[in-house]
XYZ file of C-alpha atoms in Angstrom:
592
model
C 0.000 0.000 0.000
C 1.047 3.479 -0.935
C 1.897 5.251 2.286
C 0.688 8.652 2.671
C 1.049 11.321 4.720
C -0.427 14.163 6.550
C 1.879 17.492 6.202
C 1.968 20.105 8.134
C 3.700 23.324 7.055
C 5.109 25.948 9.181
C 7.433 28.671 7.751
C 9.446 30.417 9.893
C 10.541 34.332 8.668
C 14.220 35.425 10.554
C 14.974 38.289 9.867
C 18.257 39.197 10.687
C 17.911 43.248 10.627
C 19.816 43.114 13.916
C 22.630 41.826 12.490
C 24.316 44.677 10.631
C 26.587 45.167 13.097
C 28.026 41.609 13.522
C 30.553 40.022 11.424
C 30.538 37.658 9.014
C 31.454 34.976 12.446
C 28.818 36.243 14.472
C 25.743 35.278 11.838
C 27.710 32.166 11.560
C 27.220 31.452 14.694
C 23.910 32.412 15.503
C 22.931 30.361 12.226
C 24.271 27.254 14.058
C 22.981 27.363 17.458
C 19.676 27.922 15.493
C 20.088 24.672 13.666
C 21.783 22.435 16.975
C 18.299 23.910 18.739
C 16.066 22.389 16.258
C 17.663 19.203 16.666
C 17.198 19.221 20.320
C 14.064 19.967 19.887
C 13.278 17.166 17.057
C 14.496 14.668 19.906
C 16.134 12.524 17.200
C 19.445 10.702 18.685
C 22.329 10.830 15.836
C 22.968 13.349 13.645
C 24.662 12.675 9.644
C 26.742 14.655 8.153
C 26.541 14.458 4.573
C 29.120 16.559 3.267
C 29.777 15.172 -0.432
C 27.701 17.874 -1.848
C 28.810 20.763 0.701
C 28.845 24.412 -0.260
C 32.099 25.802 0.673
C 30.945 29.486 1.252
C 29.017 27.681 4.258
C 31.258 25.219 5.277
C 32.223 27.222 8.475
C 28.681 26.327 10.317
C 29.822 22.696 10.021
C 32.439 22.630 12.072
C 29.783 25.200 14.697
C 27.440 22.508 14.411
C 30.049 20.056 15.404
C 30.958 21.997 18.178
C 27.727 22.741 19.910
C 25.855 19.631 19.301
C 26.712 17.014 21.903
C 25.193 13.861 20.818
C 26.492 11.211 18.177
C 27.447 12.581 14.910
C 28.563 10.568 11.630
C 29.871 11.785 8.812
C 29.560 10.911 4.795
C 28.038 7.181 6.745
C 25.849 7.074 3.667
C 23.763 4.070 5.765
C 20.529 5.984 7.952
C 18.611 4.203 10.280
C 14.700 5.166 10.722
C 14.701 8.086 13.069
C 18.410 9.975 12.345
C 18.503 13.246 11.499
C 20.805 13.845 8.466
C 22.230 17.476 7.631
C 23.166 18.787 4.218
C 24.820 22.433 3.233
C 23.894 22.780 -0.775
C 23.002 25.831 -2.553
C 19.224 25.867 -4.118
C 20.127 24.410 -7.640
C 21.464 21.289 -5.699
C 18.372 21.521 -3.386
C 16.094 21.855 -6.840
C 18.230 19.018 -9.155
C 19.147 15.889 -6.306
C 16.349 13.101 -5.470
C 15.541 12.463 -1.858
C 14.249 8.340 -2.211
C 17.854 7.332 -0.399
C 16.187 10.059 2.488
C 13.035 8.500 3.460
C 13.782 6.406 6.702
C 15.635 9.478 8.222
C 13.649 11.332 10.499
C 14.458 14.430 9.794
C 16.899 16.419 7.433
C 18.116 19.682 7.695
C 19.082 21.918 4.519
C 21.139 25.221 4.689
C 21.166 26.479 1.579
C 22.728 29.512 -0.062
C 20.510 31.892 -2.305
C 22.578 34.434 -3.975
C 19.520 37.178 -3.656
C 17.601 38.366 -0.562
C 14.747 39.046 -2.487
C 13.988 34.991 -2.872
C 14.678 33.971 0.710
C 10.514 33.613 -0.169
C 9.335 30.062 0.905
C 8.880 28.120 -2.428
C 9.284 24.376 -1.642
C 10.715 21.801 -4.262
C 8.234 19.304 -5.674
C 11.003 16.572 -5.164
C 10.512 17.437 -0.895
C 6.600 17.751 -1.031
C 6.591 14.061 -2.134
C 8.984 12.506 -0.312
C 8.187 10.339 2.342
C 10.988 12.214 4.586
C 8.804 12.994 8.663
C 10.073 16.382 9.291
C 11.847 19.024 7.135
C 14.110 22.152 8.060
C 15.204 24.390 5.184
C 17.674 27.256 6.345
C 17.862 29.771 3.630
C 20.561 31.847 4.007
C 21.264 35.256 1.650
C 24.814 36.531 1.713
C 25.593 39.659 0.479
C 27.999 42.284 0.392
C 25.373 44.638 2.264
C 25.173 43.176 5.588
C 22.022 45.428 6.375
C 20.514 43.475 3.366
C 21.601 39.967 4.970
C 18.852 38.045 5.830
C 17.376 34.456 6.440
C 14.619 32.012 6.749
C 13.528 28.445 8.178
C 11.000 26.065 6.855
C 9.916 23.261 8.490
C 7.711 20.511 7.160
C 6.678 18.300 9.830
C 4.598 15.254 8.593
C 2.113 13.430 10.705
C 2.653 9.847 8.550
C 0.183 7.667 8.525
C -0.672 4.384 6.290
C -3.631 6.084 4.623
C -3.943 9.832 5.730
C -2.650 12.682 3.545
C -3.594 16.460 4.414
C -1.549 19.768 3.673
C -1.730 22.828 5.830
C 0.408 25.964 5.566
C 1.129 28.353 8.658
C 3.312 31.429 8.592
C 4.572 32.937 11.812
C 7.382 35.829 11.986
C 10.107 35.578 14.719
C 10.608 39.506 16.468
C 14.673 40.973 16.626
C 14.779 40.015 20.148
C 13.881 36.370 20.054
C 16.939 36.461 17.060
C 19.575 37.812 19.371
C 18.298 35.850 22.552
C 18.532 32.840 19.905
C 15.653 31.678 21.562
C 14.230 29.213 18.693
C 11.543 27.498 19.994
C 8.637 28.447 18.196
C 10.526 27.583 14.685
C 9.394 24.197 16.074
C 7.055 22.938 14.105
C 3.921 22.403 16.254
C 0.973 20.589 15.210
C -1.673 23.160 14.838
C -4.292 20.802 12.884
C -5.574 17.563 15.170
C -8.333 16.597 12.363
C -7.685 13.502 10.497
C -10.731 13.985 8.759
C -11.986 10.453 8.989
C -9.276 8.292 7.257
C -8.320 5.143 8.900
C -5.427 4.386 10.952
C -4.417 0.943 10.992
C -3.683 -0.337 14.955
C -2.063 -3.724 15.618
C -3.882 -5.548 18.743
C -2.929 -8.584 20.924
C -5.945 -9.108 23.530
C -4.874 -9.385 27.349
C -8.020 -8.732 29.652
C -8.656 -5.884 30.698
C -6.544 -3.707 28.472
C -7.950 -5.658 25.401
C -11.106 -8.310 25.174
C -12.776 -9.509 22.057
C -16.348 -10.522 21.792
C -17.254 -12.632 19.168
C -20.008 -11.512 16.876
C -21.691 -12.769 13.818
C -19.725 -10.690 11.028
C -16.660 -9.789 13.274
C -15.038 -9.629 16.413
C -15.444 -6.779 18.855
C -13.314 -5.216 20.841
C -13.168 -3.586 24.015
C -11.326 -3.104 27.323
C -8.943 -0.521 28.770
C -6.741 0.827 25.927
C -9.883 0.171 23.120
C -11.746 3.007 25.556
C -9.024 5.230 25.511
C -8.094 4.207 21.503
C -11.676 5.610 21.212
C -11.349 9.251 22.905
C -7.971 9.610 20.451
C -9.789 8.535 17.758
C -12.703 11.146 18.681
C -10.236 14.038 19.298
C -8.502 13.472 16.134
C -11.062 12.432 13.996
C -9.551 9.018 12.480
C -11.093 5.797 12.484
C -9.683 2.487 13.503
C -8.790 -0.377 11.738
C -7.880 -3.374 14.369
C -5.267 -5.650 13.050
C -3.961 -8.899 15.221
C -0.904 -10.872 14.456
C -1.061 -13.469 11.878
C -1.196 -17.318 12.422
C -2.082 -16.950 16.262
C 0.589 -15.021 17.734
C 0.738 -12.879 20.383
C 3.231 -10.022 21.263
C 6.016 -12.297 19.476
C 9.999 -11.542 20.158
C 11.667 -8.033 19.617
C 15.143 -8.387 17.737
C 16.899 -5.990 16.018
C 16.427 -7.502 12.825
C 13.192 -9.694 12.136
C 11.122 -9.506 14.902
C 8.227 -11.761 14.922
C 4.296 -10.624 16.074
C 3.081 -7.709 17.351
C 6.684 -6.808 17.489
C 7.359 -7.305 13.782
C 4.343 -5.497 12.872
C 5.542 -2.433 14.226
C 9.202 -2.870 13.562
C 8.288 -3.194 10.045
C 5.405 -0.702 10.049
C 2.686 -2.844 9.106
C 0.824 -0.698 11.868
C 0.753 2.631 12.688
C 0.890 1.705 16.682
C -0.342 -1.152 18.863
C -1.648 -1.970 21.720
C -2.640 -4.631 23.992
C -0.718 -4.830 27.697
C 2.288 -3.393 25.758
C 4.895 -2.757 28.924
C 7.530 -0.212 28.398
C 10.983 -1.729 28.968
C 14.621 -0.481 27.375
C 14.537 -2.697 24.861
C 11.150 -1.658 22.937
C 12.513 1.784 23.908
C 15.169 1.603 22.068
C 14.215 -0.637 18.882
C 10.563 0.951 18.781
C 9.018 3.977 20.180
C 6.658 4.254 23.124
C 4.220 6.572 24.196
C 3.700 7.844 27.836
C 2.304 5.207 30.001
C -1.443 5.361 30.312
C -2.068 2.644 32.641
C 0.311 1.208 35.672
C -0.040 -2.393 37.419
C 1.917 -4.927 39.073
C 3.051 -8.328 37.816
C 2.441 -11.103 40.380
C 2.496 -14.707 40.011
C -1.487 -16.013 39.422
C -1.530 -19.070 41.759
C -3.995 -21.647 42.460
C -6.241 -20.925 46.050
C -3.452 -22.947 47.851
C -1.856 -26.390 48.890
C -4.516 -28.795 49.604
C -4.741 -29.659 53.884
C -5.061 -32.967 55.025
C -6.990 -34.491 57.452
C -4.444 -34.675 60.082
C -3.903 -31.326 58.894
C -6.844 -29.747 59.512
C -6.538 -30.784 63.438
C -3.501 -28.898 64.067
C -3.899 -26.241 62.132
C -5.600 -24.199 64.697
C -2.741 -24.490 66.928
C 0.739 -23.379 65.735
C 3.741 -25.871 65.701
C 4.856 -23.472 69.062
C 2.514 -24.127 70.366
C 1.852 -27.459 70.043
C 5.377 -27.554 71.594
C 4.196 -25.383 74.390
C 0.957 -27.701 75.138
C 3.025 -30.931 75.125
C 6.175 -29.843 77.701
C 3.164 -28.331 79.736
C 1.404 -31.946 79.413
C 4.611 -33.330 80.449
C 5.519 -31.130 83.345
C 2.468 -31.580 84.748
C 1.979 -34.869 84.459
C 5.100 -35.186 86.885
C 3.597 -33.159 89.622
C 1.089 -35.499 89.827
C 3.846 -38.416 90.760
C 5.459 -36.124 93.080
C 4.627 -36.914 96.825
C 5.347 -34.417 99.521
C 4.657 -34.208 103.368
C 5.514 -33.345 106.365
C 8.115 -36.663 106.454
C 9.686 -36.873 103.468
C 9.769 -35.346 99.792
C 9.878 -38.116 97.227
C 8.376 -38.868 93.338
C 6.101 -41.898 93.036
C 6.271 -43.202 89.202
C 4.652 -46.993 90.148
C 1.532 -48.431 88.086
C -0.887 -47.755 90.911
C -0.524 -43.446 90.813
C -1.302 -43.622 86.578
C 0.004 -39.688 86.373
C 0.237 -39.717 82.461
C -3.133 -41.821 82.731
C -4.471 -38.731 84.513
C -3.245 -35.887 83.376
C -4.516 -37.129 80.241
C -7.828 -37.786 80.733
C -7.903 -34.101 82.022
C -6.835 -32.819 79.243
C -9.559 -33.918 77.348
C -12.347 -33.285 80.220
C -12.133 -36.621 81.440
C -13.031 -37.232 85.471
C -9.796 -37.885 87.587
C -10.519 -40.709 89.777
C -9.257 -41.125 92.917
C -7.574 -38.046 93.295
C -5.240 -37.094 95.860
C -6.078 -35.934 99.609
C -2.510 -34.519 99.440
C -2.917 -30.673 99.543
C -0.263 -30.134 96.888
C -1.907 -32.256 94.394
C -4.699 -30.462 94.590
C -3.038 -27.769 93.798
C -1.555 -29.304 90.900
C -4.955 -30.539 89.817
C -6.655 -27.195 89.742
C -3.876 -25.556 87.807
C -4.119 -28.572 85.247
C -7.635 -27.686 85.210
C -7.630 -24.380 84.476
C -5.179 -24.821 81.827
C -6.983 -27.660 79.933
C -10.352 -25.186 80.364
C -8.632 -22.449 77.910
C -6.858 -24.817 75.572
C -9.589 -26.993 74.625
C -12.426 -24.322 74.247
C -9.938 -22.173 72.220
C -8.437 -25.285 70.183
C -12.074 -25.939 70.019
C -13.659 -22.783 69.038
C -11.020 -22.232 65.800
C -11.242 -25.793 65.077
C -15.325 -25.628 64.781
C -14.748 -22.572 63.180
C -12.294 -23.275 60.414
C -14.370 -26.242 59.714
C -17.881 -24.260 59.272
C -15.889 -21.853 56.681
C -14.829 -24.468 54.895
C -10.734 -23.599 54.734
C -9.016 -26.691 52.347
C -6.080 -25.047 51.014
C -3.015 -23.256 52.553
C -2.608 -20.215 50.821
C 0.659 -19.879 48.801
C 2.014 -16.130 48.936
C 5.359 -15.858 48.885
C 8.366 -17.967 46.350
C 9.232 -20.317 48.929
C 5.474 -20.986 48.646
C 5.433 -21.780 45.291
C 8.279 -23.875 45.615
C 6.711 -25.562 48.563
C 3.701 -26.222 46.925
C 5.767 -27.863 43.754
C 4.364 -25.500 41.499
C 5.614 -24.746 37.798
C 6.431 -21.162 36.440
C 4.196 -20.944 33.748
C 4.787 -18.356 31.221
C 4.783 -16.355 27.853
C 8.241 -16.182 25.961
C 8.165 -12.249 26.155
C 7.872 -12.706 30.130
C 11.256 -14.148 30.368
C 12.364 -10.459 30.390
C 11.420 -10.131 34.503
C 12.909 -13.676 35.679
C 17.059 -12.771 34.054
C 18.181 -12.283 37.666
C 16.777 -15.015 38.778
C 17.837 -18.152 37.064
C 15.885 -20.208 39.835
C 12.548 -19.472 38.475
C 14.094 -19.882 34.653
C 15.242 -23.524 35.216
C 11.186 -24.014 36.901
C 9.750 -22.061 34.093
C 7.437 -24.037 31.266
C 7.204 -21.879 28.383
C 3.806 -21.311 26.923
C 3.294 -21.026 22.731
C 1.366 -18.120 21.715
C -1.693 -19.657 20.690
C -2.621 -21.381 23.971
C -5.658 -20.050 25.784
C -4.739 -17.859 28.466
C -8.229 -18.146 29.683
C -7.741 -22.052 29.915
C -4.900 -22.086 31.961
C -6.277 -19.885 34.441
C -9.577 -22.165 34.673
C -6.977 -24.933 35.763
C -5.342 -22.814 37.915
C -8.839 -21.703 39.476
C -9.471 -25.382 39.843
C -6.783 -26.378 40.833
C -6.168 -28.671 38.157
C -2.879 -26.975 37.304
C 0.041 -26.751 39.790
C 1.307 -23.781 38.026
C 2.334 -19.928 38.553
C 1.551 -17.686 35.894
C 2.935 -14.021 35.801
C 0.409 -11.685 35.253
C -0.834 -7.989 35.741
C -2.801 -7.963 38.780
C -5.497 -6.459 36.731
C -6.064 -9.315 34.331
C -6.489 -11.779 37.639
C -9.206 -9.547 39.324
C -10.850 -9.008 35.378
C -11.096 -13.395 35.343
C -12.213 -13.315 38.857
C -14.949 -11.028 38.180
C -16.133 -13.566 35.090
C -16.064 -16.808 37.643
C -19.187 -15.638 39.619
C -20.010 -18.631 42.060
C -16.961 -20.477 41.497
C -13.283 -21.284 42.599
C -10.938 -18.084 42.104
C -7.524 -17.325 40.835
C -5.398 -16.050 44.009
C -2.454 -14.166 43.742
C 0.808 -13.655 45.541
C 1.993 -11.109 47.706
C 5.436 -11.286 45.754
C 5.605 -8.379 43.136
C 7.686 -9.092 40.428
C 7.938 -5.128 38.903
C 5.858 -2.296 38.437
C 4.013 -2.555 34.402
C 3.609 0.638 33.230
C 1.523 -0.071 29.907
C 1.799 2.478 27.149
C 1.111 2.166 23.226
C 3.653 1.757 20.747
C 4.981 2.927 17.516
C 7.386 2.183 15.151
C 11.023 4.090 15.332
C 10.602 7.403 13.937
C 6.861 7.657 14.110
C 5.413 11.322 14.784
C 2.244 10.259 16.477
C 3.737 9.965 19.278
C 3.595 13.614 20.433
C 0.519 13.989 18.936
C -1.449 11.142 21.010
C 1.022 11.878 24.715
C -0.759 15.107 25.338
C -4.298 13.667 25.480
C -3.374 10.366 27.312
C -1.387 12.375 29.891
C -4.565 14.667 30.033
C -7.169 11.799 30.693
C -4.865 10.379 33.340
C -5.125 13.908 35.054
C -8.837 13.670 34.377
C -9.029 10.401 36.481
C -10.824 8.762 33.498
C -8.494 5.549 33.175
C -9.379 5.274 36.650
C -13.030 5.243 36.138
C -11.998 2.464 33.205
C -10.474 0.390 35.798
C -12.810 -0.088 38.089
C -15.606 -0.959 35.267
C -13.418 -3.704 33.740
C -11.894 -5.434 36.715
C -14.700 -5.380 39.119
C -14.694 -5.653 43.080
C -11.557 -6.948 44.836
C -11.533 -10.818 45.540
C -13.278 -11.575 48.615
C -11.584 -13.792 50.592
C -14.597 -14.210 53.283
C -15.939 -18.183 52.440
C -19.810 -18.923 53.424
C -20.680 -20.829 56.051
C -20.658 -24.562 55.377
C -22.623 -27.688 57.258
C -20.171 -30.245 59.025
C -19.880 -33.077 57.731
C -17.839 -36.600 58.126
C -15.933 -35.600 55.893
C -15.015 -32.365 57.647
C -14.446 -34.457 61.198
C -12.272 -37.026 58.734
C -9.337 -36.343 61.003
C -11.188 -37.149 64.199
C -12.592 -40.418 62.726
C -9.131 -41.776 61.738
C -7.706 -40.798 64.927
C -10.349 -42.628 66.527
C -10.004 -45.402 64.787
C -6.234 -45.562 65.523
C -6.950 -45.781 69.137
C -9.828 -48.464 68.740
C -7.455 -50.519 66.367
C -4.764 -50.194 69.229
C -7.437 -51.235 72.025
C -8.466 -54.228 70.220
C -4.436 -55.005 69.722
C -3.894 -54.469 73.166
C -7.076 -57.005 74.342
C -5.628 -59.655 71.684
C -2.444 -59.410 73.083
C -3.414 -59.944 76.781
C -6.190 -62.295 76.339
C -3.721 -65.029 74.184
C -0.764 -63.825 77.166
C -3.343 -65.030 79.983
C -4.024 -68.156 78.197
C -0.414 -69.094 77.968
C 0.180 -68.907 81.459
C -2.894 -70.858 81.791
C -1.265 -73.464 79.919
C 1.722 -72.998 82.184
């Protein structure tokens, strides 16, 4: 397809009046610090030099130039990359005659250029420029003469809004005053965009969906989309008047990989500007900074590890668990100590410890403990004293141990929840993932060796119903959004849970290929809806109410006292052993 472009026009009139008392150096000078501010201002990273057609009466502003502009320069390269800004010193028949094709990934090229007569210092534009595919434009016409009063000079910048099917053409003229030329203060020869209207052509806008920030609903004809960045797709689309044509990757993929040459999905379609910009969870990170271009972020979140609602308890489990392994320490050396002062004897005679068959001091502290009767207890007054202490204690442990027990079994609590990494790893549980998430796991080769890669055409939405269901002993990495957006769809059913590990802050913002001038165009009204709190208002429609954690109340069953049953039937088992044993012992020394 034939890429157009939308053009915006602004020429700039300098005129040097000022000047007639400076040298021939000084409007050198000024000259260049007018041309090093435009590149500032054009934001583009290395400047060309291409010098093979240079004009020697203006050769002296190169080696300004040089001086004054601090970032990477190349000279006579003859190889631009999308987004460099090339420079070129040529007189206007050179500017008229040479072809500009070998120009059009460059993102911007500056021409000074020598006209021999004031008088046409008038903006008149080359046909060969107004075609060319080049974003943004500076023309510094410069008029030497002998008359320095006479010497004069104007920029022209062409600043293209490029698009795969736009083209519109608007022409503003603006004078700089004598004081803004001697201050050398530049910065309205930038070339601002003073038309936002599209005027209805379509811009074409690569999509991967990722709930919330993108979901698709299936129609008859077509798919529709929705979801966080569609909303605010929409507003842009309304303030600039454009329409949108949604394109997803071919052949299934997703987001793809990003590599300097011949990246694959979403990735490739920007890198090779099949798409004007994308979106769908898009995070900003140095690499798509640096091989694409991204906007301002327009939606922040935190990647956590999507886990299932926790490691199943047993029934032995469930018994302790209201009671810490502490202090099920602390209850047993209590237990113990006590169960001594019952064998100890004292009186007024003699101080001694009784541990024969016929005291039973395990036998009763024991049946205490569980609000058993203690037979035969001791006249002793120390015992007593003993006994009501053991009584007392046994009172708070079993109505608390019983009041969280009875408790924990109404709610209906099965799992332990898994929250941290040593958690996961606990648990046995599988780093699931997308290739692109590799990018937050490099420092931590641990989770890399435990990571399962997932292809691009997998359901996400199927692994996180195994997750919910615990079907799949796997942590996913995820925004924290797209968790509570699946939660909200599970209505009466097991949830997704999520750590309390945060693998980084995602700061989601759209993308563009290298070089692309939207970018400036579209920041200003995402940064101004984020001000307006309207993303905000998106949120909370898409992703719902946080995850309650609360469980209803649930009837006990035998399967909730399965615990108590098989310890009971340990100690029956053991009883009957026991009666075995001592019924075929008293026949034998019968026998005997």
């Amino acid at each position: 397809m034939k890429l157009l472009s939308e053009i915006i026009m602004i020429i700039v009139t300098l005129s040097f009046v000022r000047l007639f008392n400076l040298d021939n150096r000084q409007r050198i000078d000024s000259i260049s610090e007018i041309v090093v501010h435009l590149l500032y201002n054009s934001g583009y990273a290395t400047v060309h030099f291409d010098l093979n057609s240079v004009y020697h009466p203006c050769m002296e502003s190169v080696s300004d130039i040089l001086s004054l502009y601090d970032g990477p320069v190349i000279i006579n390269a003859g190889n631009y990359n999308k987004g460099d800004s090339v420079i070129m010193i040529l007189d206007w028949n050179m500017v008229i005659s040479m072809t500009y094709d070998h120009l059009e990934e460059v993102g911007m090229l500056v021409l000074i250029v020598h006209r021999d007569d004031a008088t046409q210092l008038s903006p008149s534009i080359p046909t060969k420029l107004l075609n060319s595919m080049i974003s943004k434009i500076a023309i510094v016409a410069i008029a030497h003469s002998s008359n320095l009063e006479a010497t004069d000079a104007h920029i022209t910048i062409i600043d293209r809004i490029k698009t795969r099917n736009c083209k519109l053409i608007k022409t503003v003229v603006q004078s700089l005053n004598q004081s803004s030329i001697t201050e050398l203060n530049v910065t309205n020869t930038s070339a601002g965009h003073s038309s936002k209207n599209f005027k209805g052509c379509s811009v074409d806008v690569g999509i991967v969906l990722l709930a919330p920030f993108t979901v698709s609903h299936q129609k008859p004809n077509a798919a529709e989309y929705s979801g966080l960045e569609v909303d605010l797709l929409r507003v842009l689309a309304s303030y600039f008047n454009f329409s949108i044509q949604l394109t997803p990757p071919q052949n299934g993929m997703k987001w793809g990989e990003l590599r300097k040459y011949g990246s694959t999905g979403l990735m490739g379609m920007l890198q090779e500007g099949n798409v004007d910009f994308a979106i769908g969870s898009i995070g900003r990170s140095l690499a798509r900074n640096t091989m694409l271009k991204a906007g301002v972020g327009n939606f922040y979140d935190h990647v956590i590890f999507a886990v299932p609602p926790g490691i199943p308890y047993g029934p032995m489990e469930k018994l302790t668990m209201p009671v810490s392994s502490n202090a099920w320490i602390f209850i047993i050396a209590t237990f113990i100590v006590f169960s001594l002062l019952f064998s100890i004897d004292v009186s007024k005679q003699n101080f001694r410890i009784k541990l024969d068959k016929q005291n039973a001091s395990f036998i009763y502290a024991w049946s205490v403990l569980f609000g058993g009767a203690m037979h035969n207890s001791s006249k002793v007054v120390f015992k007593r004293y003993v006994l009501i202490g053991w009584l007392s204690a046994t009172l708070v442990l079993r109505n608390a141990y019983q009041a969280i027990l009875f408790n924990n079994l109404r709610r209906g609590i099965e799992f332990e929840p898994i929250l941290s990494l040593e958690d996961i790893d606990k648990a046995g549980l599988y780093y699931y993932m997308y290739n692109i998430t590799q990018r937050f796991f490099v420092r931590n080769p641990h989770i890399l060796k435990r990571s399962v890669i997932v292809k691009d055409d997998v359901s996400l939405q199927g692994i996180l119903d195994d997750i919910a269901d615990n079907k799949l002993k796997a942590a996913f990495p995820l925004p924290r959004s797209n968790v509570a957006f699946f939660n909200k769809q599970r209505l009466f059913r097991s949830k997704v849970h999520v750590s309390q590990y945060i693998i980084e802050t995602y700061e989601v913002a759209i993308h563009y290929p290298i070089g692309s001038p939207l970018t400036e165009l579209f920041d200003e009204v995402v940064l101004r809806v984020r001000a307006g709190g309207l993303h905000e208002y998106w949120m909370r429609q898409f992703q719902g109410p946080k995850l309650d954690r609360s469980i209803e109340l649930k009837k006990l069953s035998l399967h909730s006292l399965l615990g108590v049953l098989m310890i009971y039937g340990i100690f029956c088992g053991c009883c009957c052993i026991c009666f075995a044993a001592e019924i075929i012992v008293d026949k034998i020394k019968n026998l005997h």
